[in-house]
Coordinates of C-alpha atoms in Angstrom, one line a residue:
Chain A
M1 CA 0.3 22.9 26.2
R2 CA 2.2 20.7 23.8
I3 CA 3.5 17.5 25.4
G4 CA 6.2 15.2 23.9
V5 CA 7.1 11.6 25.0
I6 CA 10.5 10.2 24.1
G7 CA 10.6 6.4 24.1
L8 CA 7.4 4.6 23.1
G9 CA 7.6 1.3 25.0
L10 CA 5.0 0.1 27.5
I11 CA 5.1 3.2 29.7
G12 CA 5.9 5.9 27.1
G13 CA 3.4 4.4 24.6
S14 CA 0.7 4.1 27.2
L15 CA 1.3 7.7 28.3
L16 CA 1.1 9.0 24.7
R17 CA -2.1 7.1 24.2
A18 CA -3.6 8.5 27.5
L19 CA -2.5 12.1 26.6
H20 CA -4.0 11.8 23.2
A21 CA -7.2 10.3 24.5
A22 CA -7.5 13.3 27.0
G23 CA -7.3 15.7 24.0
H24 CA -3.8 17.0 24.6
E25 CA -1.5 18.0 21.7
A26 CA 0.8 15.1 22.3
T27 CA 3.8 14.0 20.2
G28 CA 5.9 10.8 20.4
Y29 CA 9.4 9.9 19.4
D30 CA 11.2 6.5 19.4
T31 CA 14.5 5.6 17.9
D32 CA 12.9 2.5 16.4
R33 CA 11.1 3.3 13.1
T34 CA 8.8 0.3 13.4
T35 CA 7.6 1.5 16.8
R36 CA 7.0 5.0 15.4
L37 CA 4.9 3.5 12.5
A38 CA 2.9 1.4 15.0
A39 CA 2.2 4.5 17.0
V40 CA 1.0 6.4 13.8
A41 CA -1.1 3.4 12.9
S42 CA -2.8 3.7 16.3
G43 CA -3.8 7.3 15.4
L44 CA -1.0 8.9 17.4
R45 CA 1.3 11.8 16.3
T46 CA 5.0 11.1 16.0
V47 CA 8.1 12.9 14.7
D48 CA 11.0 11.1 12.9
S49 CA 13.8 13.1 14.6
L50 CA 14.3 15.2 17.7
D51 CA 15.6 18.0 15.5
T52 CA 12.0 19.2 15.2
W53 CA 11.2 18.8 18.9
R54 CA 8.8 21.7 19.7
V55 CA 7.0 20.9 22.9
D56 CA 6.4 22.6 26.3
V57 CA 6.8 19.4 28.4
T58 CA 9.1 16.5 27.5
V59 CA 8.6 13.1 29.2
L60 CA 11.7 11.0 29.0
A61 CA 10.4 7.4 28.8
V62 CA 13.6 5.5 27.9
P63 CA 15.6 3.2 30.3
L64 CA 18.3 4.8 32.4
P65 CA 21.2 3.5 30.3
A66 CA 19.6 5.0 27.1
L67 CA 19.3 8.5 28.6
G68 CA 22.9 9.4 27.8
A69 CA 22.2 9.0 24.1
V70 CA 19.0 11.1 24.2
M71 CA 20.2 14.1 26.3
P72 CA 22.5 15.7 23.6
A73 CA 19.5 16.0 21.3
L74 CA 17.8 18.2 24.0
D75 CA 20.7 20.6 24.4
G76 CA 18.8 23.5 23.0
Y77 CA 15.5 22.6 24.7
D78 CA 14.5 24.8 27.6
G79 CA 11.0 23.4 28.4
L80 CA 10.0 21.3 31.4
I81 CA 11.5 17.8 31.5
T82 CA 10.2 14.8 33.5
D83 CA 10.9 11.1 33.3
V84 CA 9.5 7.7 34.3
V85 CA 12.7 5.9 35.4
S86 CA 12.5 3.7 38.5
V87 CA 15.4 5.3 40.4
K88 CA 15.3 9.1 41.0
T89 CA 18.6 10.2 42.5
P90 CA 20.7 9.4 39.4
L91 CA 18.2 11.4 37.3
R92 CA 18.3 14.3 39.7
D93 CA 22.1 14.4 39.3
L94 CA 22.0 13.9 35.6
L95 CA 19.5 16.7 35.1
A96 CA 20.9 19.2 37.6
G97 CA 20.5 22.7 36.3
R98 CA 17.7 21.8 34.0
R99 CA 14.0 22.5 34.5
F100 CA 13.2 19.0 35.8
V101 CA 10.7 17.1 37.9
G102 CA 11.5 13.4 38.5
G103 CA 8.6 11.0 38.1
H104 CA 8.0 7.3 38.5
P105 CA 4.6 5.6 37.6
M106 CA 4.3 2.3 39.6
A107 CA 2.7 0.6 36.6
G108 CA 5.3 -2.0 35.4
K109 CA 4.0 -5.2 33.9
E110 CA 5.7 -8.4 32.8
T111 CA 5.1 -7.4 29.2
S112 CA 7.0 -4.5 27.5
G113 CA 6.9 -2.7 24.2
F114 CA 4.5 -0.4 22.4
E115 CA 2.3 -3.4 21.4
H116 CA 1.3 -3.8 25.1
S117 CA 0.7 -0.1 25.7
D118 CA -2.7 0.9 27.0
A119 CA -4.3 4.3 27.5
D120 CA -5.8 3.1 30.9
L121 CA -2.5 1.8 32.3
F122 CA -2.3 4.6 34.9
T123 CA -5.8 4.6 36.1
H124 CA -5.8 4.2 39.9
R125 CA -2.1 3.6 39.8
V126 CA 0.5 5.4 41.9
W127 CA 2.7 8.0 40.2
A128 CA 5.5 9.2 42.4
L129 CA 6.5 12.8 41.6
C130 CA 9.6 14.3 43.1
L131 CA 9.4 17.7 44.9
D132 CA 13.0 18.3 45.8
E133 CA 14.3 21.6 47.2
E134 CA 15.3 22.8 43.7
T135 CA 12.0 21.7 42.1
S136 CA 9.7 24.4 41.0
L137 CA 6.3 23.9 42.7
D138 CA 4.5 25.3 39.6
D139 CA 6.2 22.7 37.4
W140 CA 5.4 20.0 39.9
L141 CA 1.7 21.1 40.0
E142 CA 1.6 21.2 36.2
L143 CA 2.6 17.5 35.9
A144 CA 0.4 16.5 38.9
R145 CA -2.6 18.0 37.2
L146 CA -1.8 16.1 34.0
Y147 CA -1.4 12.7 35.7
T148 CA -4.3 13.0 38.2
A149 CA -6.5 13.9 35.2
M150 CA -5.7 10.5 33.7
G151 CA -6.7 8.8 37.0
A152 CA -3.3 8.3 38.6
R153 CA -2.6 8.8 42.3
V154 CA 0.2 11.4 42.4
V155 CA 2.4 10.8 45.5
P156 CA 4.6 13.8 46.4
T157 CA 8.1 12.6 47.5
T158 CA 11.8 13.5 47.3
A159 CA 14.3 11.6 45.1
A160 CA 16.0 10.2 48.2
E161 CA 12.8 9.1 50.0
H162 CA 11.5 7.6 46.8
D163 CA 14.7 5.6 46.2
A164 CA 14.7 4.3 49.8
A165 CA 11.1 3.2 49.4
V166 CA 11.5 1.4 46.1
A167 CA 14.6 -0.3 47.4
A168 CA 12.4 -2.0 50.1
V169 CA 9.4 -2.8 48.0
S170 CA 10.9 -3.5 44.6
H171 CA 14.7 -3.9 44.5
V172 CA 15.2 -6.1 47.6
P173 CA 12.3 -8.5 46.5
H174 CA 14.4 -9.2 43.4
L175 CA 17.4 -10.2 45.6
L176 CA 15.2 -12.4 47.8
A177 CA 13.6 -14.1 44.8
A178 CA 17.1 -15.0 43.4
A179 CA 18.3 -16.3 46.8
L180 CA 15.2 -18.5 47.0
V181 CA 16.0 -20.0 43.6
E182 CA 19.6 -20.6 44.6
A183 CA 18.6 -22.3 47.9
A184 CA 16.3 -24.7 46.1
G185 CA 18.7 -25.8 43.4
D186 CA 18.4 -29.6 43.6
P187 CA 16.0 -31.5 41.4
L188 CA 13.8 -32.9 44.2
P189 CA 12.9 -29.5 45.7
R190 CA 12.4 -28.0 42.3
A191 CA 10.0 -30.9 41.5
L192 CA 8.0 -30.3 44.8
A193 CA 7.9 -26.6 44.3
A194 CA 4.4 -25.1 43.9
S195 CA 2.7 -21.8 44.3
S196 CA 4.8 -20.4 47.3
F197 CA 7.9 -20.9 45.3
R198 CA 6.3 -19.7 42.0
D199 CA 5.2 -16.3 43.5
G200 CA 8.1 -15.8 45.8
T201 CA 10.6 -16.2 42.9
R202 CA 8.6 -14.6 40.0
V203 CA 10.7 -11.5 39.8
A204 CA 13.9 -13.6 39.5
L205 CA 12.6 -13.8 35.9
T206 CA 13.5 -10.1 35.5
R207 CA 16.4 -9.7 33.0
P208 CA 19.7 -9.6 34.9
E209 CA 20.8 -6.3 33.2
L210 CA 17.7 -4.6 34.5
V211 CA 18.3 -5.9 38.1
A212 CA 21.9 -4.7 37.6
A213 CA 20.7 -1.2 36.6
M214 CA 18.4 -1.0 39.7
A215 CA 21.2 -2.1 42.0
G216 CA 23.8 0.0 40.4
G217 CA 21.6 3.1 40.3
N218 CA 20.3 2.7 43.9
A219 CA 23.1 0.8 45.7
A220 CA 23.1 2.7 48.9
A221 CA 19.4 2.5 49.5
V222 CA 19.3 -1.2 48.5
R223 CA 22.1 -1.9 51.0
A224 CA 20.1 -0.2 53.7
A225 CA 16.8 -2.1 52.9
L226 CA 18.6 -5.4 52.5
D227 CA 20.2 -4.9 55.9
R228 CA 16.8 -4.3 57.5
T229 CA 15.5 -7.5 55.8
L230 CA 18.5 -9.5 56.9
A231 CA 18.0 -8.3 60.5
S232 CA 14.4 -9.5 60.4
L233 CA 15.5 -12.9 59.0
K234 CA 18.1 -13.2 61.8
E235 CA 15.2 -12.8 64.3
A236 CA 13.4 -15.6 62.4
R237 CA 16.5 -17.7 62.6
A238 CA 16.7 -17.2 66.4
A239 CA 13.0 -18.1 66.7
L240 CA 13.7 -21.4 65.0
D241 CA 16.4 -22.0 67.6
A242 CA 14.0 -21.3 70.5
D243 CA 12.9 -24.1 72.9
D244 CA 9.4 -23.8 71.3
P245 CA 10.1 -22.9 67.7
A246 CA 6.4 -23.0 66.8
A247 CA 5.5 -20.4 69.4
A248 CA 8.5 -18.2 68.7
V249 CA 8.0 -18.3 64.9
E250 CA 4.3 -17.5 65.4
A251 CA 5.2 -14.4 67.6
W252 CA 7.7 -13.3 65.0
F253 CA 5.4 -13.8 62.0
T254 CA 2.2 -12.3 63.3
P255 CA 3.0 -8.6 62.9
A256 CA 4.0 -9.2 59.3
W257 CA 0.9 -11.2 58.7
R258 CA -1.1 -8.2 60.0
G259 CA 1.0 -5.8 57.9
R260 CA 0.3 -7.8 54.7
R261 CA -3.4 -8.2 55.6
D262 CA -3.7 -4.4 55.8
W263 CA -2.0 -3.8 52.4
P264 CA -3.0 -2.2 50.2
S265 CA -4.4 0.4 52.6
T266 CA -8.0 1.3 52.5
P267 CA -8.3 5.0 51.4
G268 CA -9.8 7.4 53.9
P269 CA -12.2 10.2 52.9
A270 CA -11.3 12.8 50.3
Q271 CA -10.0 16.0 51.9
T272 CA -9.5 19.4 50.5
T273 CA -6.3 21.1 51.3
L274 CA -4.2 24.2 50.4
V275 CA -1.4 23.7 48.0
D276 CA 1.8 23.9 50.1
R277 CA 5.2 22.3 49.5
E278 CA 5.6 21.0 53.1
R279 CA 2.0 19.8 53.3
L280 CA 2.5 17.9 50.0
L281 CA 5.7 16.1 51.3
E282 CA 4.0 15.3 54.6
L283 CA 1.1 13.8 52.6
G284 CA 3.5 11.5 50.7
R285 CA 5.3 10.4 53.9
A286 CA 1.9 9.5 55.3
G287 CA 1.2 7.2 52.3
G288 CA -1.3 9.7 50.8
W289 CA -1.7 11.1 47.3
V290 CA -3.2 14.0 45.3
H291 CA -6.5 12.9 43.9
S292 CA -7.6 16.0 41.9
F293 CA -7.3 19.7 41.5
D294 CA -10.1 22.0 42.8
D295 CA -8.6 25.3 41.7
D296 CA -5.2 26.9 41.6
R297 CA -4.8 26.9 45.4
H298 CA -6.8 23.9 46.5
I299 CA -6.4 20.2 45.9
T300 CA -8.3 17.1 46.9
V301 CA -6.1 14.5 48.7
M302 CA -6.5 11.1 50.1
R303 CA -4.5 9.0 52.5
P304 CA -4.8 5.6 54.1
A305 CA -7.8 5.5 56.4
A306 CA -5.7 4.5 59.4
T307 CA -3.5 7.7 59.1
V308 CA -6.2 10.3 58.5
P309 CA -5.5 13.0 61.0
Chain B
M1 CA -10.9 -51.9 47.9
R2 CA -12.7 -49.6 50.3
I3 CA -11.1 -46.2 50.9
G4 CA -11.9 -43.8 53.7
V5 CA -11.0 -40.1 54.0
I6 CA -11.0 -38.5 57.4
G7 CA -11.3 -34.7 57.2
L8 CA -13.2 -33.2 54.3
G9 CA -11.6 -29.8 53.8
L10 CA -10.1 -28.7 50.4
I11 CA -7.7 -31.6 50.1
G12 CA -9.8 -34.4 51.8
G13 CA -13.0 -33.2 50.1
S14 CA -11.3 -33.1 46.7
L15 CA -9.8 -36.6 47.2
L16 CA -13.2 -38.0 48.2
R17 CA -14.7 -36.5 45.1
A18 CA -11.9 -37.8 42.9
L19 CA -12.1 -41.3 44.4
H20 CA -15.9 -41.4 44.0
A21 CA -15.6 -40.1 40.4
A22 CA -13.1 -42.9 39.6
G23 CA -15.6 -45.5 40.8
H24 CA -14.1 -46.4 44.1
E25 CA -16.1 -47.4 47.2
A26 CA -15.1 -44.2 49.0
T27 CA -16.3 -43.0 52.4
G28 CA -15.7 -39.7 54.1
Y29 CA -15.8 -38.4 57.6
D30 CA -15.5 -35.0 59.1
T31 CA -16.1 -33.9 62.7
D32 CA -18.2 -31.0 61.4
R33 CA -21.8 -32.1 60.7
T34 CA -22.5 -29.3 58.2
T35 CA -19.5 -30.4 56.2
R36 CA -20.7 -34.1 56.2
L37 CA -24.1 -32.9 55.0
A38 CA -22.5 -30.8 52.2
A39 CA -20.6 -33.9 51.1
V40 CA -23.8 -36.0 51.1
A41 CA -25.5 -33.3 49.1
S42 CA -22.7 -33.6 46.5
G43 CA -23.5 -37.3 46.1
L44 CA -20.7 -38.6 48.3
R45 CA -20.9 -41.2 51.0
T46 CA -20.1 -40.3 54.6
V47 CA -20.4 -41.8 58.0
D48 CA -21.4 -39.9 61.2
S49 CA -18.9 -41.6 63.5
L50 CA -15.5 -43.4 63.3
D51 CA -17.1 -46.2 65.3
T52 CA -18.3 -47.7 62.1
W53 CA -15.0 -47.2 60.2
R54 CA -14.8 -50.3 57.9
V55 CA -12.3 -49.5 55.1
D56 CA -9.0 -51.0 53.7
V57 CA -7.2 -47.7 53.3
T58 CA -7.6 -44.6 55.5
V59 CA -6.4 -41.2 54.3
L60 CA -5.8 -38.8 57.2
A61 CA -6.7 -35.4 55.7
V62 CA -6.8 -33.3 58.9
P63 CA -4.2 -30.7 60.0
L64 CA -1.2 -31.9 62.0
P65 CA -2.5 -30.4 65.3
A66 CA -5.9 -32.3 64.9
L67 CA -4.3 -35.7 64.4
G68 CA -4.0 -36.3 68.1
A69 CA -7.7 -36.2 68.5
V70 CA -8.3 -38.5 65.6
M71 CA -5.8 -41.3 66.3
P72 CA -7.5 -42.9 69.3
A73 CA -10.6 -43.5 67.2
L74 CA -8.4 -45.7 64.9
D75 CA -6.9 -47.8 67.8
G76 CA -8.6 -50.9 66.6
Y77 CA -8.0 -50.3 62.9
D78 CA -5.3 -52.4 61.2
G79 CA -5.6 -51.3 57.6
L80 CA -3.3 -49.1 55.6
I81 CA -3.0 -45.5 56.7
T82 CA -1.7 -42.5 54.7
D83 CA -1.9 -38.8 55.2
V84 CA -1.7 -35.4 53.3
V85 CA 0.2 -33.3 55.9
S86 CA 2.9 -31.0 54.6
V87 CA 5.6 -32.2 57.0
K88 CA 6.5 -35.9 57.0
T89 CA 9.0 -36.7 59.8
P90 CA 6.5 -35.9 62.6
L91 CA 3.9 -38.2 61.0
R92 CA 6.5 -40.9 60.6
D93 CA 7.2 -40.7 64.3
L94 CA 3.6 -40.4 65.3
L95 CA 2.6 -43.5 63.3
A96 CA 5.7 -45.6 64.0
G97 CA 4.6 -49.3 64.3
R98 CA 1.4 -48.8 62.2
R99 CA 0.9 -49.8 58.6
F100 CA 1.7 -46.3 57.2
V101 CA 2.8 -44.5 54.1
G102 CA 3.3 -40.7 54.4
G103 CA 2.0 -38.6 51.6
H104 CA 1.8 -34.9 50.6
P105 CA -0.1 -33.6 47.5
M106 CA 1.4 -30.3 46.4
A107 CA -2.0 -28.9 45.7
G108 CA -2.6 -26.1 48.2
K109 CA -4.7 -23.2 47.3
E110 CA -5.5 -19.9 49.0
T111 CA -9.0 -21.2 49.5
S112 CA -9.9 -23.9 52.0
G113 CA -12.9 -25.9 53.0
F114 CA -15.1 -28.5 51.4
E115 CA -17.0 -25.8 49.4
H116 CA -13.8 -25.3 47.3
S117 CA -13.1 -29.0 46.8
D118 CA -12.7 -30.2 43.2
A119 CA -12.4 -33.7 41.8
D120 CA -9.7 -32.5 39.4
L121 CA -7.5 -30.8 42.0
F122 CA -4.7 -33.4 41.7
T123 CA -4.5 -33.7 37.9
H124 CA -0.9 -33.0 36.8
R125 CA -0.1 -32.1 40.4
V126 CA 2.8 -33.6 42.3
W127 CA 2.0 -36.0 45.1
A128 CA 5.0 -36.8 47.2
L129 CA 4.8 -40.3 48.7
C130 CA 7.3 -41.5 51.3
L131 CA 9.2 -44.8 50.8
D132 CA 11.1 -45.0 54.0
E133 CA 13.1 -48.1 55.1
E134 CA 10.1 -49.4 57.2
T135 CA 7.6 -48.7 54.4
S136 CA 6.1 -51.7 52.7
L137 CA 6.8 -51.4 49.0
D138 CA 3.4 -53.1 48.3
D139 CA 1.5 -50.5 50.3
W140 CA 3.5 -47.7 48.6
L141 CA 2.6 -49.1 45.2
E142 CA -1.1 -49.4 46.1
L143 CA -1.3 -45.7 46.9
A144 CA 0.9 -44.8 43.9
R145 CA -1.5 -46.7 41.7
L146 CA -4.5 -44.9 43.2
Y147 CA -3.0 -41.4 42.9
T148 CA -1.5 -41.8 39.4
A149 CA -4.9 -43.0 38.2
M150 CA -6.3 -39.6 39.2
G151 CA -3.6 -37.8 37.1
A152 CA -1.2 -37.0 39.9
R153 CA 2.6 -37.2 39.5
V154 CA 3.7 -39.5 42.3
V155 CA 7.2 -38.5 43.5
P156 CA 9.0 -41.2 45.6
T157 CA 11.0 -39.7 48.4
T158 CA 11.8 -40.3 52.1
A159 CA 10.3 -38.3 55.0
A160 CA 13.7 -36.6 55.6
E161 CA 14.3 -35.7 52.0
H162 CA 10.8 -34.4 51.6
D163 CA 11.0 -32.2 54.6
A164 CA 14.4 -30.7 53.5
A165 CA 12.9 -30.0 50.1
V166 CA 9.7 -28.3 51.3
A167 CA 11.7 -26.3 53.8
A168 CA 13.4 -24.7 50.9
V169 CA 10.5 -24.3 48.5
S170 CA 7.6 -23.7 50.8
H171 CA 8.6 -22.9 54.4
V172 CA 11.5 -20.5 53.9
P173 CA 9.4 -18.4 51.3
H174 CA 7.0 -17.7 54.2
L175 CA 9.8 -16.3 56.3
L176 CA 11.2 -14.2 53.4
A177 CA 7.7 -12.8 52.7
A178 CA 7.3 -11.8 56.3
A179 CA 10.7 -10.1 56.4
L180 CA 9.8 -8.2 53.2
V181 CA 6.6 -6.9 54.9
E182 CA 8.6 -5.8 58.0
A183 CA 11.3 -4.1 56.0
A184 CA 8.7 -2.0 54.2
G185 CA 6.7 -0.9 57.2
D186 CA 6.5 2.9 56.6
P187 CA 3.5 4.4 54.9
L188 CA 5.5 5.7 51.8
P189 CA 7.0 2.4 50.8
R190 CA 3.6 0.7 51.4
A191 CA 2.0 3.3 49.1
L192 CA 4.6 2.8 46.4
A193 CA 4.5 -1.0 46.6
A194 CA 3.2 -2.8 43.5
S195 CA 3.5 -6.2 41.9
S196 CA 7.0 -7.2 43.1
F197 CA 5.9 -6.6 46.6
R198 CA 2.4 -8.1 46.1
D199 CA 3.8 -11.4 44.8
G200 CA 6.9 -11.5 47.0
T201 CA 4.8 -11.2 50.2
R202 CA 1.6 -13.2 49.2
V203 CA 2.4 -16.1 51.5
A204 CA 2.7 -13.6 54.5
L205 CA -1.1 -13.8 54.3
T206 CA -0.9 -17.5 55.6
R207 CA -2.5 -17.8 59.0
P208 CA 0.3 -17.4 61.7
E209 CA -0.7 -20.7 63.4
L210 CA -0.2 -22.6 60.1
V211 CA 3.3 -21.1 59.7
A212 CA 4.0 -21.9 63.3
A213 CA 3.0 -25.6 62.7
M214 CA 5.3 -25.7 59.6
A215 CA 8.2 -24.2 61.5
G216 CA 7.6 -26.3 64.6
G217 CA 7.2 -29.5 62.7
N218 CA 10.2 -29.0 60.5
A219 CA 12.5 -26.7 62.5
A220 CA 15.8 -28.4 61.7
A221 CA 15.2 -28.5 57.9
V222 CA 13.9 -24.9 57.9
R223 CA 17.0 -23.8 59.8
A224 CA 19.2 -25.5 57.2
A225 CA 17.3 -24.0 54.2
L226 CA 17.2 -20.5 55.8
D227 CA 21.0 -20.7 56.4
R228 CA 21.5 -21.4 52.7
T229 CA 19.3 -18.5 51.8
L230 CA 21.1 -16.2 54.2
A231 CA 24.4 -17.2 52.7
S232 CA 23.2 -16.4 49.3
L233 CA 21.9 -13.0 50.4
K234 CA 25.2 -12.2 52.1
E235 CA 26.8 -12.7 48.7
A236 CA 24.3 -10.2 47.3
R237 CA 25.2 -7.8 50.1
A238 CA 28.8 -8.1 49.2
A239 CA 28.0 -7.5 45.5
L240 CA 26.3 -4.2 46.5
D241 CA 29.5 -3.2 48.2
A242 CA 31.7 -3.9 45.1
D243 CA 33.4 -1.1 43.2
D244 CA 31.0 -1.8 40.4
P245 CA 27.8 -2.9 42.1
A246 CA 25.8 -3.2 38.9
A247 CA 28.3 -5.7 37.4
A248 CA 28.7 -7.6 40.6
V249 CA 24.9 -7.9 41.2
E250 CA 24.4 -9.0 37.6
A251 CA 27.0 -11.8 38.0
W252 CA 25.3 -12.9 41.3
F253 CA 21.8 -12.7 39.9
T254 CA 22.3 -14.4 36.5
P255 CA 22.5 -18.1 37.7
A256 CA 19.3 -17.6 39.7
W257 CA 17.6 -16.0 36.7
R258 CA 18.6 -19.0 34.6
G259 CA 17.3 -21.4 37.4
R260 CA 14.0 -19.7 37.5
R261 CA 13.7 -19.5 33.7
D262 CA 14.1 -23.3 33.6
W263 CA 11.5 -24.0 36.2
P264 CA 9.2 -25.8 36.1
S265 CA 11.3 -28.4 34.2
T266 CA 10.2 -29.7 30.8
P267 CA 9.4 -33.4 31.2
G268 CA 11.5 -35.8 29.2
P269 CA 10.1 -38.8 27.4
A270 CA 8.1 -41.5 29.2
Q271 CA 10.2 -44.5 30.1
T272 CA 9.3 -47.9 31.3
T273 CA 11.2 -49.3 34.3
L274 CA 11.1 -52.2 36.7
V275 CA 9.5 -51.6 40.1
D276 CA 12.5 -51.4 42.5
R277 CA 12.8 -49.5 45.8
E278 CA 16.2 -48.0 45.1
R279 CA 15.3 -47.0 41.5
L280 CA 12.2 -45.3 42.8
L281 CA 14.1 -43.2 45.3
E282 CA 16.7 -42.4 42.7
L283 CA 13.9 -41.2 40.4
G284 CA 12.6 -38.9 43.0
R285 CA 16.0 -37.5 43.8
A286 CA 16.4 -36.7 40.0
G287 CA 13.1 -34.7 40.1
G288 CA 11.2 -37.5 38.4
W289 CA 7.8 -39.1 39.1
V290 CA 5.7 -42.2 38.5
H291 CA 3.3 -41.5 35.6
S292 CA 1.4 -44.8 35.4
F293 CA 1.4 -48.5 36.0
D294 CA 2.0 -50.9 33.1
D295 CA 1.7 -54.2 35.1
D296 CA 2.6 -55.5 38.5
R297 CA 6.4 -55.2 37.8
H298 CA 6.6 -52.3 35.4
I299 CA 5.8 -48.7 35.7
T300 CA 6.1 -45.7 33.3
V301 CA 8.2 -42.9 34.8
M302 CA 9.1 -39.4 33.6
R303 CA 11.8 -37.0 34.7
P304 CA 13.0 -33.5 33.7
A305 CA 14.3 -33.6 30.2
A306 CA 17.7 -32.2 31.3
T307 CA 18.3 -35.2 33.7
V308 CA 17.2 -38.1 31.5
P309 CA 20.0 -40.6 31.6

């Protein structure tokens, strides 16, 4: 199986390295010639143009706004396509009618670019892989086999469930971080700010155009997750108004403290299960993942210890 | 000058170490005998009871709820008292009529206890020191001299201004962290959560009773800071509803991105100034700090480069 990666930044470069290290016939392409040369210097195979794109699986590893420029070059391509973009519904729409499986490795770092790529980036990391109604289960399994073999935890989900989840755990945190910076705008609080502020506002350092792309590509889900967060903060505000604010805030805070203490979840025991579309989606909803492939019909899965049936 | 530290946890233990290392006659006390023995084993001087408390300056380094049990033992004591508690107005009220200067070193860590104490904990760290109308300037200067000598940046402020500032940069972040955990309660988002969630929710690991003490001791200021944060988040919510949510979110996010990029501030040049109560408070409001003492009437101060007059 020939695998091609388009876009050799942190994610695409790391994936090309990992595929190459695993012995696959893997080819990379990047619009930037210097990046291609750096990949070649690292012992990787690249092509200088998509005109000669001859692969069985194409991984689109370019940012969402750059996809429009790449897709025309794949007009004649009829192999499997997947991607690594952090919102999935816009990709599902963009690639409707193609042989496509949406993917999203949860492996972002503060660094970017091929120079930070790393063949081990995906080891023990979650890789969300969309199994929507139009998705071929065989195509999904082909990618799941590839990613689990490089140590990733493949989480079966749908584009909509994925987008709702990342709105809560990734997109809304960017909005809260920015609001914290704004609410501490004067010189004295900025001078007194220490580690709570530093960590709570770290993702406000994300480039505004990337936050805009997240919010624009996932507006409905971000609205819903932000509304849940605002509802929770309104409860905190009411607790501060209580006759005994200390007791009321403690009662409000404790379930969240418990929730954070128990994250990340402790994995339960490995379990063997039959490959089945509904079982896979149920696994993802329970916070579980595909660990490895036993044979064509059986896979080993894991899920949080607390949710093992 | 004999200095005594009551409470030998992370902060008190580190302070006793730093004072001892600087050659001061420093004595520690902790209600826990094992902690006292650990301090003695580290070459520090301790006493087994406050009955024999003979010092010129007492640093209260116990948590706010434990102060009530300590104060009766200091009934006959008439020396200078300071503290390290993270809210200042309740201390100001509690110690009204005593010779008192409120203090707060911004040097918390996730660890606690004497075993993590460190003589260098305060080097280059901010130490807020309250110069309220009833505070003796001479007492304030005595402590400022002590703390700057151990490398701390002493920020002059008032109890009220301090409490408003830490509400924004420390207390509200705990509420936002908890709200983020609550809004991402299902197994799938928890499985997909990565570094944005990890950092944005870190302080939700703070023990609920400590968050309760913060909120209870500083409820009015936390309410005000939370209201500013909620107002900012409502603007974000409106941006998500705009015709072009990406553009609207980018416009909303960019000032915060700039504010976080410029934090912590770059210090401007050292400047010599006359010791003066109003000038000191103005320095703190501008995000500046006392760096060192030149002589009885002159100090070296620094402030963020952007605000140097």
